[in-house]
Coordinates of N, CA and C and ligand atoms in Angstrom, one line a residue:
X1 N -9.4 18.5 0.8 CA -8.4 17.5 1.2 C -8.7 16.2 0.5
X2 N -7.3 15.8 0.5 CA -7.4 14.5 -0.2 C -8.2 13.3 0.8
X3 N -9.5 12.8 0.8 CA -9.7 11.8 1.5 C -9.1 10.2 1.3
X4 N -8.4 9.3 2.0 CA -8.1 8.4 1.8 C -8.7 7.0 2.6
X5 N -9.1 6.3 2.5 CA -9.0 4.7 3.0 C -7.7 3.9 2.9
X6 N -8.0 3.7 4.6 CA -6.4 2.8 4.2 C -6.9 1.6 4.5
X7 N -6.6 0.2 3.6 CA -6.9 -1.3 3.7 C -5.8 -2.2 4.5
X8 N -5.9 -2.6 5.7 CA -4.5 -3.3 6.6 C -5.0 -4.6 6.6
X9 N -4.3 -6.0 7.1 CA -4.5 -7.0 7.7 C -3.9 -7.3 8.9
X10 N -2.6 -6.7 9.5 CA -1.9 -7.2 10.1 C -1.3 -5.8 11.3
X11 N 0.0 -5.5 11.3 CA 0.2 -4.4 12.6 C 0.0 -2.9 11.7
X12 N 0.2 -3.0 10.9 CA 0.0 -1.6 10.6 C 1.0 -0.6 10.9
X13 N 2.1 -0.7 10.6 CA 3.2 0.3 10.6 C 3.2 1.2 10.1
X14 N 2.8 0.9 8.7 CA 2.5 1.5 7.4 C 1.6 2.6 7.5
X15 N 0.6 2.1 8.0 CA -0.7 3.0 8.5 C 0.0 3.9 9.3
X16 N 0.3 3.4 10.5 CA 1.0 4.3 11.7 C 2.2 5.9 11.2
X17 N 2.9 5.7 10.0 CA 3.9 6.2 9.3 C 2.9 7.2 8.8
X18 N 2.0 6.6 7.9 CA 0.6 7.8 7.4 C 0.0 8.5 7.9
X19 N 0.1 8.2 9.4 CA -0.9 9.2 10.4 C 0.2 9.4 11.5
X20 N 0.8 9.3 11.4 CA 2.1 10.6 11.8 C 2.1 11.9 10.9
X21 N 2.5 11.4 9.6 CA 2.5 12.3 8.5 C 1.6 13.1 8.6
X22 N 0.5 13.1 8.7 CA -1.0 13.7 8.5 C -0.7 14.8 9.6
X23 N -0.6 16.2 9.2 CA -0.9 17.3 10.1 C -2.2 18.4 9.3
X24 N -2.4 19.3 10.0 CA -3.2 20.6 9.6 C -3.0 20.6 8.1
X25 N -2.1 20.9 8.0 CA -1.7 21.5 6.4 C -1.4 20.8 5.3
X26 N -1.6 19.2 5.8 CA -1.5 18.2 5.2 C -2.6 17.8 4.0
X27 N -2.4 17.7 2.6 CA -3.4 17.5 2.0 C -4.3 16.5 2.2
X28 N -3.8 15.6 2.5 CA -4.7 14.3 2.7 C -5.0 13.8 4.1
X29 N -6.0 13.0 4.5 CA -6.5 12.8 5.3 C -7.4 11.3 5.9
X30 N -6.9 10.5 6.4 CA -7.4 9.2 6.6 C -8.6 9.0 7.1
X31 N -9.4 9.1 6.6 CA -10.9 8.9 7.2 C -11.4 7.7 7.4
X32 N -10.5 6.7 6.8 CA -10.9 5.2 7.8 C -9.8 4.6 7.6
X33 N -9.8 3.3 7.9 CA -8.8 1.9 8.0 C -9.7 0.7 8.2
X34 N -9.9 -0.2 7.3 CA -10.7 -1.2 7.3 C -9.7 -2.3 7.0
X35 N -9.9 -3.1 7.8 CA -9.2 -4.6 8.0 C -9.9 -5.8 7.7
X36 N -9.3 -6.8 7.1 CA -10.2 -8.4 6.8 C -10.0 -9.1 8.4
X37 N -9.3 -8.6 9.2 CA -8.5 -9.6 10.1 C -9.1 -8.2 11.2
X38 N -10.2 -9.6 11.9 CA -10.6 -8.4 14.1 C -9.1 -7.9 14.4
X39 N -8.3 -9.2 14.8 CA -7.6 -9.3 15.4 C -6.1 -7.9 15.2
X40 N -6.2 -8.0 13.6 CA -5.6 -6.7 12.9 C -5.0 -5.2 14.0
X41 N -3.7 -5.8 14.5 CA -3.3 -4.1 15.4 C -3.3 -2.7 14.8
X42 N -3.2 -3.0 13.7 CA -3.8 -1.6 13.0 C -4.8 -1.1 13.2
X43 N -5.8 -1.7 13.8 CA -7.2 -1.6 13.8 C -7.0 -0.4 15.3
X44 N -6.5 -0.9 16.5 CA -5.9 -0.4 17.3 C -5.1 1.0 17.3
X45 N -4.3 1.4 16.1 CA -3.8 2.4 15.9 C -4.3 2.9 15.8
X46 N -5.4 2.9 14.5 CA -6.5 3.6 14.1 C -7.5 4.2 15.1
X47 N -8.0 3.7 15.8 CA -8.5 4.3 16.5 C -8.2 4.8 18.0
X48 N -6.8 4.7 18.1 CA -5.9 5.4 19.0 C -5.9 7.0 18.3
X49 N -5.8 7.0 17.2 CA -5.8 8.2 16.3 C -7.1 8.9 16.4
X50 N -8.4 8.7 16.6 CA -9.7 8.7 16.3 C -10.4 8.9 15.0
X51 N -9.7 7.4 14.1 CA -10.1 7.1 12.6 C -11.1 6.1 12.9
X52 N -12.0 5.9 11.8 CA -13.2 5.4 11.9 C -12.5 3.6 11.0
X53 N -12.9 2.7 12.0 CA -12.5 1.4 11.7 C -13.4 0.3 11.4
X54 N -13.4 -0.3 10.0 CA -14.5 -1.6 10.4 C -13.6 -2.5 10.2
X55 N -14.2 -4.2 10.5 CA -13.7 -5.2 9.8 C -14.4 -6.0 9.3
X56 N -14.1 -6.2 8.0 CA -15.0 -7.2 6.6 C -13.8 -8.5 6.3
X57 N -14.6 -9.3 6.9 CA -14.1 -10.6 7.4 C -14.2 -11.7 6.0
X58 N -12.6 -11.9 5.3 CA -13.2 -12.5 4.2 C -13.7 -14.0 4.7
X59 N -13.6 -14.3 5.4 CA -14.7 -15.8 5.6 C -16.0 -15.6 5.9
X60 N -16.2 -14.1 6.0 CA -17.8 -14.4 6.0 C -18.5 -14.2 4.7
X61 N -18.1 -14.2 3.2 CA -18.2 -14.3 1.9 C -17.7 -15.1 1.1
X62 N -18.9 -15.6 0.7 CA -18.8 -16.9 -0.4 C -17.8 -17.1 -1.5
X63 N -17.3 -16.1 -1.8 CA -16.7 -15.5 -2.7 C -15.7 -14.4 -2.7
X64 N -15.0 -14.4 -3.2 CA -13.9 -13.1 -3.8 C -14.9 -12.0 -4.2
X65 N -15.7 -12.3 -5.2 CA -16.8 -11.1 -6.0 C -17.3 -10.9 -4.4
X66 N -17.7 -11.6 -4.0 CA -19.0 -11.1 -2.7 C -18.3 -10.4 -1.9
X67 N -16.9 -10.8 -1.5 CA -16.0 -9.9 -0.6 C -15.7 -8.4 -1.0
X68 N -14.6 -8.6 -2.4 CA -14.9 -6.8 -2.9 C -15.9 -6.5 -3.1
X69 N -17.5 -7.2 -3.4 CA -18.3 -6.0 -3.5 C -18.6 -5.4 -1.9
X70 N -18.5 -6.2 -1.1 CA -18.8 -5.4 0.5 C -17.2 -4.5 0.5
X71 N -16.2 -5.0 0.6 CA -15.5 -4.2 0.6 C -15.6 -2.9 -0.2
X72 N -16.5 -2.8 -1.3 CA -16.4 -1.2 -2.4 C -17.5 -0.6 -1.3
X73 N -18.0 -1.6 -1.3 CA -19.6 -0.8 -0.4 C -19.0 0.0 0.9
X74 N -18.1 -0.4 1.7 CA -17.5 0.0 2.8 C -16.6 1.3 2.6
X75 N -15.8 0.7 1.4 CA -14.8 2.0 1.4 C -15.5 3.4 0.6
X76 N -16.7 3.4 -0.2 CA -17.2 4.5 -1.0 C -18.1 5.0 -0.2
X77 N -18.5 5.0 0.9 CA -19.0 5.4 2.1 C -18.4 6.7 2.3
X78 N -17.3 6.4 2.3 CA -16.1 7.7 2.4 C -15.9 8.5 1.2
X79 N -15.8 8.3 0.2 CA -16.0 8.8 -1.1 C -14.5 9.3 -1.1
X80 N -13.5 8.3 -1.3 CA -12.1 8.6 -1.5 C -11.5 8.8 -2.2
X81 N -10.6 9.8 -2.5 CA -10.1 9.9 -3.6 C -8.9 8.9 -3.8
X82 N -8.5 8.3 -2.9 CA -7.2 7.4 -2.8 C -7.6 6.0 -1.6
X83 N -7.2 4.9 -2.4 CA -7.5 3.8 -1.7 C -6.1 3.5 -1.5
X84 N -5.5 3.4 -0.3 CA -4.3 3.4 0.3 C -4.1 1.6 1.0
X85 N -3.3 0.4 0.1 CA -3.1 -0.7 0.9 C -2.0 -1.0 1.1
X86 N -2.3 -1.4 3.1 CA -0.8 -1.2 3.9 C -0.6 -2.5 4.1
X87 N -0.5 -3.0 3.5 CA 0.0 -4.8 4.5 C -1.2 -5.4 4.3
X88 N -2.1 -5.2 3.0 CA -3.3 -5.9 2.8 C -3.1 -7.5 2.3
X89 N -3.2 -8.5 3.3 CA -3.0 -9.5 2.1 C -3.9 -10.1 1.5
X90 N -4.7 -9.6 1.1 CA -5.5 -10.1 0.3 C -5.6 -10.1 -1.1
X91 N -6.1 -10.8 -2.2 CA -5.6 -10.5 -3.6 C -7.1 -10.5 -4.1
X92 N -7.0 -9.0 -5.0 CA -8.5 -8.4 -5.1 C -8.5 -8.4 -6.4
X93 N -9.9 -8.7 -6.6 CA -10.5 -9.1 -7.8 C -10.2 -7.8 -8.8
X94 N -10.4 -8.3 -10.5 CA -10.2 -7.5 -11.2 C -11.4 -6.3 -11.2
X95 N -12.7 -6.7 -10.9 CA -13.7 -5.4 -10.7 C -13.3 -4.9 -9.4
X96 N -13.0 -5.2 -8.5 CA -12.2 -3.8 -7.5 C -10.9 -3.3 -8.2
X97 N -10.3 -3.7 -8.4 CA -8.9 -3.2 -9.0 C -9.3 -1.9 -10.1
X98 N -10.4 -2.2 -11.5 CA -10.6 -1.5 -12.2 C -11.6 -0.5 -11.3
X99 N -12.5 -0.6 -10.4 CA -13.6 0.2 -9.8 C -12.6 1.7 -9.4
X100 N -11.4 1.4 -9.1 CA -10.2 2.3 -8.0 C -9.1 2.7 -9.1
X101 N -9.6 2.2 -10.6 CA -8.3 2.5 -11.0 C -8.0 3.5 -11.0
X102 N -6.2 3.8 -11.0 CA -5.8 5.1 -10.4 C -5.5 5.7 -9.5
X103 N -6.3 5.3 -8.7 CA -6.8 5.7 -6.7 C -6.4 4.5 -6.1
X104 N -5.9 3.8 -6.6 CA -5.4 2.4 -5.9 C -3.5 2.3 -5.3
X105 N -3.2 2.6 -4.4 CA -1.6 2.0 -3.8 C -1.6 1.0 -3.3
X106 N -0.3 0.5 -3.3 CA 0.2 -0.7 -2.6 C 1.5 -0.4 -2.0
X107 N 2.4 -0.8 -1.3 CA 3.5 -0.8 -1.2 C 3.9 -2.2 -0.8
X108 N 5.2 -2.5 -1.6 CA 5.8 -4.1 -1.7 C 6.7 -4.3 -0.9
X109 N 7.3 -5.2 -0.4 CA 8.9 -5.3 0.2 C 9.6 -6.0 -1.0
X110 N 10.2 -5.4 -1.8 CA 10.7 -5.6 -2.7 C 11.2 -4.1 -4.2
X111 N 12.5 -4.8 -4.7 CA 12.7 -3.9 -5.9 C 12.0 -4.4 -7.2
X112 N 10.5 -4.1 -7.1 CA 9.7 -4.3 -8.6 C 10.6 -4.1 -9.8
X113 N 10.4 -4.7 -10.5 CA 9.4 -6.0 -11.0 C 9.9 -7.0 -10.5
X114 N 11.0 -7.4 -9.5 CA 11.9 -8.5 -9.0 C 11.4 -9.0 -7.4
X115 N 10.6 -9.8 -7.6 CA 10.3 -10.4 -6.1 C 8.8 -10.3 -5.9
X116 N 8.2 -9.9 -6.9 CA 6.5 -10.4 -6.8 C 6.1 -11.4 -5.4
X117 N 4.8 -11.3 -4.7 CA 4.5 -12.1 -3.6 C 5.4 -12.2 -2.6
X118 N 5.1 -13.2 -1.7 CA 5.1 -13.5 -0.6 C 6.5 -13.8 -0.1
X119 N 7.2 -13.6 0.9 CA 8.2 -13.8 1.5 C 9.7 -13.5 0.8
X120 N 9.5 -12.2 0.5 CA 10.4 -11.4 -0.3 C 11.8 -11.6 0.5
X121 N 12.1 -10.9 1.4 CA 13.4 -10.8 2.3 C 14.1 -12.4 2.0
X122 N 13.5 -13.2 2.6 CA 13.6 -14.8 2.5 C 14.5 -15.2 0.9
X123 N 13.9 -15.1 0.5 CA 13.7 -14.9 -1.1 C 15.3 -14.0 -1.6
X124 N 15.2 -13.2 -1.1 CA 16.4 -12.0 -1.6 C 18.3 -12.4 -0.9
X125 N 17.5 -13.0 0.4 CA 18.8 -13.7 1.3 C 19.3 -14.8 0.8
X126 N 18.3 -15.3 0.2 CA 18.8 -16.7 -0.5 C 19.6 -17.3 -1.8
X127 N 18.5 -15.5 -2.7 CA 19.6 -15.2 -4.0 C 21.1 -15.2 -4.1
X128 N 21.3 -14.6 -2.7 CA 22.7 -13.9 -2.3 C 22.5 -12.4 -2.9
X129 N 21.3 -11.4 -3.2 CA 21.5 -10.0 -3.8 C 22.1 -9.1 -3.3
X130 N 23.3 -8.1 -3.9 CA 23.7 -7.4 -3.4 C 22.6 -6.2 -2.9
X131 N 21.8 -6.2 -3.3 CA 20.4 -4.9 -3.0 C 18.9 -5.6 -2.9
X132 N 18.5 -4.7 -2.2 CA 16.9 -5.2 -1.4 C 16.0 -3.8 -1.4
X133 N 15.2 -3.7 -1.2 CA 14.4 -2.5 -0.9 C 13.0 -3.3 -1.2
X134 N 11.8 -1.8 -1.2 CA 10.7 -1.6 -1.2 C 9.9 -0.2 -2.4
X135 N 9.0 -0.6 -2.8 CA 8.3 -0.2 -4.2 C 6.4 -0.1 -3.7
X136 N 6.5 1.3 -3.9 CA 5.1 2.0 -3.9 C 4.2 2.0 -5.1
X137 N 3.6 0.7 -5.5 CA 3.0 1.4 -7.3 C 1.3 1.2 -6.8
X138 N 0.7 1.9 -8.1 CA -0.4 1.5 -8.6 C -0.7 0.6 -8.4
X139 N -1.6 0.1 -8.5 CA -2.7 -1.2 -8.7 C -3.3 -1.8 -9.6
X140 N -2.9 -2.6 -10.6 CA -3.7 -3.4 -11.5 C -3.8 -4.7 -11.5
X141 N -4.6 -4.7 -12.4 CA -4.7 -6.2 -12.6 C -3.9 -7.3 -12.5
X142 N -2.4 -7.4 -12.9 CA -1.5 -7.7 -12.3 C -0.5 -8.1 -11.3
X143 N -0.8 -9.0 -10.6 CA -0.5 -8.7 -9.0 C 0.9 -8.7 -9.2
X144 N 1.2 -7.0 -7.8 CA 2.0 -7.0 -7.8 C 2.9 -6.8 -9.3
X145 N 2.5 -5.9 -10.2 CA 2.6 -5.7 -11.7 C 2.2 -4.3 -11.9
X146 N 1.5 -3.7 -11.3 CA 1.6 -2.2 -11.5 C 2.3 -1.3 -11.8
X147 N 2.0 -0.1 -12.2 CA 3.3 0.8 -12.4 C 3.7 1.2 -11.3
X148 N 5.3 1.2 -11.3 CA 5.8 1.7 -10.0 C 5.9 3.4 -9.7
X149 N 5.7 4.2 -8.5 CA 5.7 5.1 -8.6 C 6.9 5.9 -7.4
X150 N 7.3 4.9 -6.5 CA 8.7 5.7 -5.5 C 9.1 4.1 -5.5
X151 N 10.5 4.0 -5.2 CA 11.1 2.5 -5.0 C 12.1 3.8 -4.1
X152 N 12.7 2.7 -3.1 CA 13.9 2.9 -2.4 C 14.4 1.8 -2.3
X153 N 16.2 2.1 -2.6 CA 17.2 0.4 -2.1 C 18.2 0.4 -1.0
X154 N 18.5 -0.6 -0.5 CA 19.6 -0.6 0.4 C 19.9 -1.3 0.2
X155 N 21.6 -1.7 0.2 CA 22.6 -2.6 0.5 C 22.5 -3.7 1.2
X156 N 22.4 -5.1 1.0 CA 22.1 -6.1 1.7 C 23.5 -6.3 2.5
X157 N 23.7 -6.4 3.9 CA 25.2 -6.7 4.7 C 25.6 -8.1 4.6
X158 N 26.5 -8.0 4.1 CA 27.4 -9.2 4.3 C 26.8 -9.6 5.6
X159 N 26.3 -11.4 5.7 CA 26.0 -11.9 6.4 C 25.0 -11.5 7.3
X160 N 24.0 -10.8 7.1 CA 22.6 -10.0 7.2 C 21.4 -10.8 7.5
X161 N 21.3 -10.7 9.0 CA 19.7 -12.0 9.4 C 18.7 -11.4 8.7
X162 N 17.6 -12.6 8.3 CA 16.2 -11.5 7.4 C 15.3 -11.3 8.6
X163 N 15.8 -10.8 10.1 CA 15.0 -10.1 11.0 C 15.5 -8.4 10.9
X164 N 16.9 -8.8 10.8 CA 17.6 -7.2 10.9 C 17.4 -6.1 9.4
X165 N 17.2 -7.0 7.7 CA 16.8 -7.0 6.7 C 16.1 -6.4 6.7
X166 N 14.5 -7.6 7.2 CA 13.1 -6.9 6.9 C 13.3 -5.8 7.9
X167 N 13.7 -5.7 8.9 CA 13.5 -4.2 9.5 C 13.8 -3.0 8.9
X168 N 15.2 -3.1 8.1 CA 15.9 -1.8 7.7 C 14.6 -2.1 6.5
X169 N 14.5 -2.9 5.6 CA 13.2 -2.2 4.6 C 12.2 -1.9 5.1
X170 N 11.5 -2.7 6.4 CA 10.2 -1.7 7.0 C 10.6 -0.2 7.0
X171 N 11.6 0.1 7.5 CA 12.3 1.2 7.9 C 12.3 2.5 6.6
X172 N 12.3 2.1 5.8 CA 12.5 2.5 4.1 C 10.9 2.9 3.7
X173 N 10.3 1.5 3.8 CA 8.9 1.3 3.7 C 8.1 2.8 4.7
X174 N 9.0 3.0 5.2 CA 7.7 4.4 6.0 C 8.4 5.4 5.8
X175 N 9.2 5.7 5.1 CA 9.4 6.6 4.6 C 9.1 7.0 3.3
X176 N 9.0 5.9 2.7 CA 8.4 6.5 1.0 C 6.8 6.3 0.7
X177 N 6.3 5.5 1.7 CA 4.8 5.7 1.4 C 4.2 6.8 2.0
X178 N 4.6 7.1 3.2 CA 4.1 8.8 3.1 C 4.4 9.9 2.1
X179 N 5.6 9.9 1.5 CA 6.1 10.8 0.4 C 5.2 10.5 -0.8
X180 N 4.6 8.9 -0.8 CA 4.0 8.8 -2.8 C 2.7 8.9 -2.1
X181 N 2.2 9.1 -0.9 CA 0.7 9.5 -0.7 C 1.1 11.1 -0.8
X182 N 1.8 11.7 -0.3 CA 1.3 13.1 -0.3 C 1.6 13.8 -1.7
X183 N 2.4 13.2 -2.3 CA 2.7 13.5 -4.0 C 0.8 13.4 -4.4
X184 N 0.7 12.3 -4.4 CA -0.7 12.0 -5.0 C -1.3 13.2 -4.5
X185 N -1.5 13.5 -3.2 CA -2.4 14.2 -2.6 C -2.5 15.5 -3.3
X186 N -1.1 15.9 -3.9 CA -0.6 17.6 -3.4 C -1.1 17.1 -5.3
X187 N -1.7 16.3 -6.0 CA -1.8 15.7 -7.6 C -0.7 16.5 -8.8
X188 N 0.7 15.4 -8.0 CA 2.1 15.9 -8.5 C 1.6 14.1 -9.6
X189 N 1.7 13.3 -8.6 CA 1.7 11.9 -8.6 C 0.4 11.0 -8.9
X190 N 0.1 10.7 -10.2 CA -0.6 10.3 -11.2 C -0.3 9.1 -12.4
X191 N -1.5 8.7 -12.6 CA -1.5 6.9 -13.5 C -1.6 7.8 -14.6
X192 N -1.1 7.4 -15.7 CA -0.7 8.2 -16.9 C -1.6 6.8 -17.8
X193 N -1.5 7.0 -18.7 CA -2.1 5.7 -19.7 C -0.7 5.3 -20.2
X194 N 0.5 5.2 -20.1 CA 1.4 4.6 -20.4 C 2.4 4.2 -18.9
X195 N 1.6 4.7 -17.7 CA 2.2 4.4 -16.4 C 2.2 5.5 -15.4
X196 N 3.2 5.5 -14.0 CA 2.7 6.4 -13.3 C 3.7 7.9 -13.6
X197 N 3.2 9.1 -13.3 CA 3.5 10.6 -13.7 C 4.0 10.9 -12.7
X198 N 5.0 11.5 -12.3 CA 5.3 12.6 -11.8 C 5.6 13.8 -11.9
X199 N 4.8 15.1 -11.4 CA 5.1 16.4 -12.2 C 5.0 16.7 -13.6
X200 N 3.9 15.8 -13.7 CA 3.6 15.3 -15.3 C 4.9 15.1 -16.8
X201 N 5.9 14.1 -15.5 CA 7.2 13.4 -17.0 C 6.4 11.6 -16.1
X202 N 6.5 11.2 -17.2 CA 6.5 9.9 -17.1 C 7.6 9.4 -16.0
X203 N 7.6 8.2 -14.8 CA 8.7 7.6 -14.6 C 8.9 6.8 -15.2
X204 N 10.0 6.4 -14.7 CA 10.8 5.0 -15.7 C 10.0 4.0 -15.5
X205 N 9.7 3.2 -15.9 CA 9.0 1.5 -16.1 C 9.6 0.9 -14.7
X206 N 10.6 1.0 -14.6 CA 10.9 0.1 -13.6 C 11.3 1.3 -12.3
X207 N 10.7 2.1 -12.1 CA 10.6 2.6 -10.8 C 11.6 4.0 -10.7
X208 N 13.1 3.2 -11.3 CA 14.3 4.2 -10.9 C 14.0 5.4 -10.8
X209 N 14.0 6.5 -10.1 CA 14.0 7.7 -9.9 C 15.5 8.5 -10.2
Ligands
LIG1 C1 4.9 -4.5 4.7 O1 6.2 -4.9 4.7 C2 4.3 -4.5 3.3 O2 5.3 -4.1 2.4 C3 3.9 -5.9 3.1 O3 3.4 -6.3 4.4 C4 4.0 -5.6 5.4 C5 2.9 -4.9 6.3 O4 3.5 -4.3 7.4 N1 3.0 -6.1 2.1 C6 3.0 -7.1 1.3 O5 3.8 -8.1 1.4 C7 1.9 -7.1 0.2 N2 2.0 -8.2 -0.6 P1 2.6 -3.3 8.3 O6 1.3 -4.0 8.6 O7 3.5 -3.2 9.5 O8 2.5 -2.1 7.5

């Protein structure tokens, strides 16, 4: 089985969607969830589930380097084939990034390459866009710049609060990060040296399926 680490900071939906997913015959398998944040509800899911939880508190490191190196030290414990991040907000150094390359997810609220960082929905209501969604890629060095590997979109409503928004993309958001984890798992879904593979054709650069 595919072993994965999933990295949370916050409720963990994301997580929660993953370990629904996860049955018998399931290729992959969550063997931890490790959080920067005690406080982190995910942390709570997790071990509602009986996954193995730490938390690596970035204020107790001097540094970014000092933080991913406890962070690699924590997650290779497990010896994962997939480092799965659900709502991580943290922004990781280029030696974690390359340590995982390949084995590294994210999932964005946004249609990549459009809406990089922080407060996306906000951002999208503002533009006036007719379309919104969320984007599953790789990890590199690039924040938020990876190859994309599942995007989903929906129709922004005429006059659309960004509570009822971010919900319908949460809503989106757990449905396609279980699908591009178990692609990876079932190794359909793969970093190519020119981007990410599926069923070994290249996808499109910018996500479209
Ligand atoms: C999700 O919407 C995820 O896309 C976003 O944080 C939320 C976490 O929700 N991630 C980012 O913005 C990464 N820059 P969750 O904790 O309920 O899964």
């Amino acid at each position: 089985r595919c072993n994965v680490v999933v990295l949370i900071s916050g409720n963990g939906s994301n997580l929660q969607a993953l370990i629904d997913s996860q049955d018998e015959s399931h290729p992959m398998q969550v063997r931890a969830v490790i959080s920067n944040r005690a406080e982190a509800y995910g942390l709570q899911r997790a071990a509602t589930a009986g996954i193995d939880t730490q938390v690596i508190d970035h204020r107790s490191y001097a540094s970014r380097d000092a933080f991913d190196d406890a962070l690699i030290r924590a997650i290779d414990t497990y010896q994962p084939q997939l480092v799965v991040l659900a709502g991580f907000m943290r922004i990781l150094t280029e030696a974690f990034v390359q340590h995982y390359h390949g084995r590294l997810l994210n999932i964005h609220p946004s249609l990549l390459p459009q809406y990089k960082g922080l407060d996306t929905h906000r951002r999208v209501l503002a533009a006036g866009d007719p379309a919104h969604g969320c984007s599953v890629h790789f990890v590199t060095a690039e924040l938020d710049g990876g190859p994309v590997a599942v995007q989903a979109a929906i129709g922004v409503h005429p006059g659309e609060d960004i509570a009822a928004l971010t919900a319908r993309v949460h809503a989106l958001e757990h449905l396609i990060y279980p699908l591009a984890v178990r692609w990876f798992a079932e190794g359909r879904l793969r970093l190519g040296d020119r981007g990410a593979m599926l069923d070994g054709e290249p996808l499109p650069a910018n996500g479209h399926v």
